[in-house]
mmCIF file of C-alpha atoms in Angstrom:
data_model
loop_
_atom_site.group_PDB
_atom_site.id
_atom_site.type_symbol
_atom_site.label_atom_id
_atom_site.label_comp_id
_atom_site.label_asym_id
_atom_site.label_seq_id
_atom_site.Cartn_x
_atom_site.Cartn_y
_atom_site.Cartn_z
ATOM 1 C CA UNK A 1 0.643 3.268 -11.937
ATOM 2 C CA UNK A 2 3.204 1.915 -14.661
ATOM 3 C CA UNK A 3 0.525 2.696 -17.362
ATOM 4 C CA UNK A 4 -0.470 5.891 -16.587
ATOM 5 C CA UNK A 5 2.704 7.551 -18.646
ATOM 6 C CA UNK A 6 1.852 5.083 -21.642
ATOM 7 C CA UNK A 7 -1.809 6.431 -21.940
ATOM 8 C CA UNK A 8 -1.043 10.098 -21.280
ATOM 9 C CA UNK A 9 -3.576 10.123 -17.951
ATOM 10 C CA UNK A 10 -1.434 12.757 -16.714
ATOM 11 C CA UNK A 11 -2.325 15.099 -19.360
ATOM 12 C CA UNK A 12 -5.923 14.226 -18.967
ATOM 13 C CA UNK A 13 -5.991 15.414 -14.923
ATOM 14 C CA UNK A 14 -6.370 11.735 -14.027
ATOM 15 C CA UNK A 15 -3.748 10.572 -11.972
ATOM 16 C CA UNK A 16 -3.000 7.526 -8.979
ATOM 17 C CA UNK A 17 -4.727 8.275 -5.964
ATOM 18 C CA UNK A 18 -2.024 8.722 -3.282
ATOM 19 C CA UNK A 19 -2.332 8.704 0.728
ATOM 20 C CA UNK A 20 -2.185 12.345 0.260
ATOM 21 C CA UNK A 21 -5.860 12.187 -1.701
ATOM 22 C CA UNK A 22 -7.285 10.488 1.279
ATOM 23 C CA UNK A 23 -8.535 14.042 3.136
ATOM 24 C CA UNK A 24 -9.748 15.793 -0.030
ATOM 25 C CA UNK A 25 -11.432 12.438 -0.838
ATOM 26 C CA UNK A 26 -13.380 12.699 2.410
ATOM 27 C CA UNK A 27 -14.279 15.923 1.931
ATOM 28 C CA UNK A 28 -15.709 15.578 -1.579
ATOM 29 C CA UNK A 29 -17.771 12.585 -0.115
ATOM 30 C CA UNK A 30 -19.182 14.719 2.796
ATOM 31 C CA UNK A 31 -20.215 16.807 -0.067
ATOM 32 C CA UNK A 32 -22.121 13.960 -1.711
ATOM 33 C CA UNK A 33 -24.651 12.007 0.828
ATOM 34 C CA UNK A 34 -25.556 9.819 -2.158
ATOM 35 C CA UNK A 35 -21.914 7.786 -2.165
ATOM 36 C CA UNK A 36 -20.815 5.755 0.131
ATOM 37 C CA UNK A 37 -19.030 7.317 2.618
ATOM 38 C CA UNK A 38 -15.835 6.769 3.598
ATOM 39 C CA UNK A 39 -13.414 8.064 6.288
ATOM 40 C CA UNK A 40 -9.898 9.447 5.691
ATOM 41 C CA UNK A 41 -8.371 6.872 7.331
ATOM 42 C CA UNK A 42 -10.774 4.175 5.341
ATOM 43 C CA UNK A 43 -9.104 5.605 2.283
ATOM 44 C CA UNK A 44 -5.544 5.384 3.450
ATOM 45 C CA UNK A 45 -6.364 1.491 4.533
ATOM 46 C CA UNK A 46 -7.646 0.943 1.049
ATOM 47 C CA UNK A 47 -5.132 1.776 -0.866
ATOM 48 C CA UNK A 48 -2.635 -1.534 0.287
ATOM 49 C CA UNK A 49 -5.774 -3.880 -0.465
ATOM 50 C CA UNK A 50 -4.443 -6.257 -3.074
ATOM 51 C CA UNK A 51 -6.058 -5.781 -6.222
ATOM 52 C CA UNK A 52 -7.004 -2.190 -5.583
ATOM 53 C CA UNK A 53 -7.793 0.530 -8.442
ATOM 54 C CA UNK A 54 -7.579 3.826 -7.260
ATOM 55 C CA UNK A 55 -7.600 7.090 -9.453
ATOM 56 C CA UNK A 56 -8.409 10.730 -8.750
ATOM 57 C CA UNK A 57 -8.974 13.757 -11.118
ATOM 58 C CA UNK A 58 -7.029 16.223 -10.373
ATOM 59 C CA UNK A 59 -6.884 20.246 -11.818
ATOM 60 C CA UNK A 60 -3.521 21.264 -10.499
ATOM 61 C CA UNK A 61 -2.933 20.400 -6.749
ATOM 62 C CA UNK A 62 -6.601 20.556 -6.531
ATOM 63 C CA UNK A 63 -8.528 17.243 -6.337
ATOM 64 C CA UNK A 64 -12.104 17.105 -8.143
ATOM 65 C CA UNK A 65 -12.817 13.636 -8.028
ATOM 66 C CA UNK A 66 -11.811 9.878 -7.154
ATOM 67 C CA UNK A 67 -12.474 6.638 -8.555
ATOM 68 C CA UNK A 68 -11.956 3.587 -6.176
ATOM 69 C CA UNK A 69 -12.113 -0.340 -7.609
ATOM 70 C CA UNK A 70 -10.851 -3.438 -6.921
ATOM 71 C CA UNK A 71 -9.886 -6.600 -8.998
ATOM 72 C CA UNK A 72 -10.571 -10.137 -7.873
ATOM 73 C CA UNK A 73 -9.254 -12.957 -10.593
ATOM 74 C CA UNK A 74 -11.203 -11.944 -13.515
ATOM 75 C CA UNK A 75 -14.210 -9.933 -11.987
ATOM 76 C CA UNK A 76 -14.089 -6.123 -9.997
ATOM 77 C CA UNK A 77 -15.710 -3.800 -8.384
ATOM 78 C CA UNK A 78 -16.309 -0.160 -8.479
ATOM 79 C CA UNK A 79 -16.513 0.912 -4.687
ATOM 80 C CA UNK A 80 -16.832 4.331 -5.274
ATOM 81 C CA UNK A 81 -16.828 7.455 -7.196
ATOM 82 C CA UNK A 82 -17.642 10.791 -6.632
ATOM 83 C CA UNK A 83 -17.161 14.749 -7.856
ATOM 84 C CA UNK A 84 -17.485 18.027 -6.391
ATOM 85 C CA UNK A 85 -20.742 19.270 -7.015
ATOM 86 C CA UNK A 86 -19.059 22.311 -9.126
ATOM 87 C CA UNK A 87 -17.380 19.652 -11.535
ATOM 88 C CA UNK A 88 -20.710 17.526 -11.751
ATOM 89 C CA UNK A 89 -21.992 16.744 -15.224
ATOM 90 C CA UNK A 90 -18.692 18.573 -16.967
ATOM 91 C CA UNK A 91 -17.234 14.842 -17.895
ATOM 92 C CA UNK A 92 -14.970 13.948 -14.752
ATOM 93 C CA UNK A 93 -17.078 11.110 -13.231
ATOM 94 C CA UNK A 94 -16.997 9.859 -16.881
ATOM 95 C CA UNK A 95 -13.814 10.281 -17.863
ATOM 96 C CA UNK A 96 -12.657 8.622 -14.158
ATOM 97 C CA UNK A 97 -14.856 5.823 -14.921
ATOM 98 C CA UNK A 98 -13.797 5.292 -18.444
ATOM 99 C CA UNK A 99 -10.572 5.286 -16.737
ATOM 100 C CA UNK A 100 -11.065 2.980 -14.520
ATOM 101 C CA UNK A 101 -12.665 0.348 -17.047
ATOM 102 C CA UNK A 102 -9.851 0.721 -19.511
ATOM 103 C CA UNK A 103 -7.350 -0.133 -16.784
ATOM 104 C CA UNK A 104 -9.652 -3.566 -15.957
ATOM 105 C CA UNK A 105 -9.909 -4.566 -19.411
ATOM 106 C CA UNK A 106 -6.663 -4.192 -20.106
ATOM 107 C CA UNK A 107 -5.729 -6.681 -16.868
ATOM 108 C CA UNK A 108 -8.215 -9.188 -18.545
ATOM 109 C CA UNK A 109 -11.271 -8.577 -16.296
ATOM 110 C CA UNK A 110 -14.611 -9.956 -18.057
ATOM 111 C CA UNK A 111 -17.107 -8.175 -15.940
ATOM 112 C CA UNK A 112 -17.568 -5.322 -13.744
ATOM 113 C CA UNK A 113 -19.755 -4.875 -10.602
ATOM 114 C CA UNK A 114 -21.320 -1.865 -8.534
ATOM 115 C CA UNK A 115 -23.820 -0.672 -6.191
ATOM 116 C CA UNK A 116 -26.173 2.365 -6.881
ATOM 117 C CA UNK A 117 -28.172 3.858 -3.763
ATOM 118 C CA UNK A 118 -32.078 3.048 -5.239
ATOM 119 C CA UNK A 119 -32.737 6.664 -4.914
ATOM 120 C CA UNK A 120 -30.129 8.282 -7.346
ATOM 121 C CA UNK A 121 -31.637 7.995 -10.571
ATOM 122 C CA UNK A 122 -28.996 10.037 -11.975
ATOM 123 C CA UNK A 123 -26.134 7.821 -10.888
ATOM 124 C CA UNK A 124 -28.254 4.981 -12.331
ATOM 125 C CA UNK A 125 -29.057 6.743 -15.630
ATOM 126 C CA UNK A 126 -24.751 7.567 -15.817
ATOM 127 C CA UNK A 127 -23.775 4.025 -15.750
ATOM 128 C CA UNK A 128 -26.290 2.655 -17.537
ATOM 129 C CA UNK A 129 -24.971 5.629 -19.870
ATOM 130 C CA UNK A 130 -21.674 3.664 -19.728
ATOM 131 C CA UNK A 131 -22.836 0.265 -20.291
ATOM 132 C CA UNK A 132 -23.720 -1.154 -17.072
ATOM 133 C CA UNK A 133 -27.106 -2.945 -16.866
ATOM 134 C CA UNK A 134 -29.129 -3.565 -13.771
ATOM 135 C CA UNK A 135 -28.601 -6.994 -12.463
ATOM 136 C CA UNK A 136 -29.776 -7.105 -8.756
ATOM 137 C CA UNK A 137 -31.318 -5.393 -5.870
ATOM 138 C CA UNK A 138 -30.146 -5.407 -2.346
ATOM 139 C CA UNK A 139 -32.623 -4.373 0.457
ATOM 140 C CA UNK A 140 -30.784 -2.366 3.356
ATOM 141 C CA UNK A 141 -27.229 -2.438 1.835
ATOM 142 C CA UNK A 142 -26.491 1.179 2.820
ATOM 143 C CA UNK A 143 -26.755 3.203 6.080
ATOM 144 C CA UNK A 144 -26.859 6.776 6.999
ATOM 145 C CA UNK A 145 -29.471 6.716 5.449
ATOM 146 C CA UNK A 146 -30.306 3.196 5.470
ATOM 147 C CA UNK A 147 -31.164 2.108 1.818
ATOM 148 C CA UNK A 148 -31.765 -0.451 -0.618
ATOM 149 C CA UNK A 149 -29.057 -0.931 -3.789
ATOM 150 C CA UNK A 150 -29.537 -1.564 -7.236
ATOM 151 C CA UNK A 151 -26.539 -3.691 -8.399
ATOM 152 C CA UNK A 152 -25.054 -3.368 -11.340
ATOM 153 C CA UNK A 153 -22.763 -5.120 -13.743
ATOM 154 C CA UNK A 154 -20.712 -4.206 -16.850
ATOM 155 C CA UNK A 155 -19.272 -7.123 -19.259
ATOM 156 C CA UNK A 156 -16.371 -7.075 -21.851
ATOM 157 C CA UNK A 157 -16.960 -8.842 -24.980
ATOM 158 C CA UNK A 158 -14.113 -9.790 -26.936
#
């Protein structure tokens, strides 16, 4: 990522996710049933999508977190984030997310989307936290477990 230099990401732990992110990736998301999970080969696959935004904190070689988006014309997508439950509520989701929507504001996206399993109030309560309202609900959207989504959406002014 051209930018990341310019905005000093690399001093802040946040760096490109690379196809060597892909198995720690996994293994933070088997830590955390309430993301979607993803295999490591699902991760390598994503990352030649066109459009794709894909970040991970990092402390050292050590990978804490991920942040995975995607831009379509002037609208994207958050497809995932997650932590390591021993870096939860210390600012890395946050500070991947904020990330993450600096990067699509600054390629001229107007609005963000996302998908919040019904049950975790506490990923609803952080992005709300960070601007996202509630915009939808989608009965059965995830499996293992099976559950409903709240969808969510984010828009830029100015």
């Amino acid at each position: 990522m051209a930018a990341e230099k310019k905005r000093g990401l690399a001093n802040a732990g946040i760096r490109a996710f690379g196809e060597e992110d892909a198995a720690a990736a996994a293994e933070i998301l088997r830590q955390s049933p309430e993301a979607a999970q993803w295999t490591e080969l699902g991760f390598r696959e994503l990352l030649g999508w066109r459009g794709v935004l894909a970040l991970v904190s990092a402390d050292g070689r050590k990978v804490n977190g991920f942040i995975i988006g995607r831009q379509v014309a002037e609208e994207a997508e958050i497809l995932n984030l997650a932590v390591v439950p021993s870096a939860r509520r210390k600012g890395e989701g946050g500070a991947l997310l904020k990330v993450a929507l600096d990067e699509f504001r600054a390629r001229g996206i107007r609005r963000v989307f996302l998908e919040v399993r019904e049950s975790n109030e506490w990923g609803i309560a952080f992005y709300e936290r960070h601007g996202f309202s509630k915009s939808g609900y989608r009965g059965g959207y995830y499996r293992e477990p099976e559950e409903a989504a709240i969808a969510m959406e984010k828009k830029f002014t100015g």
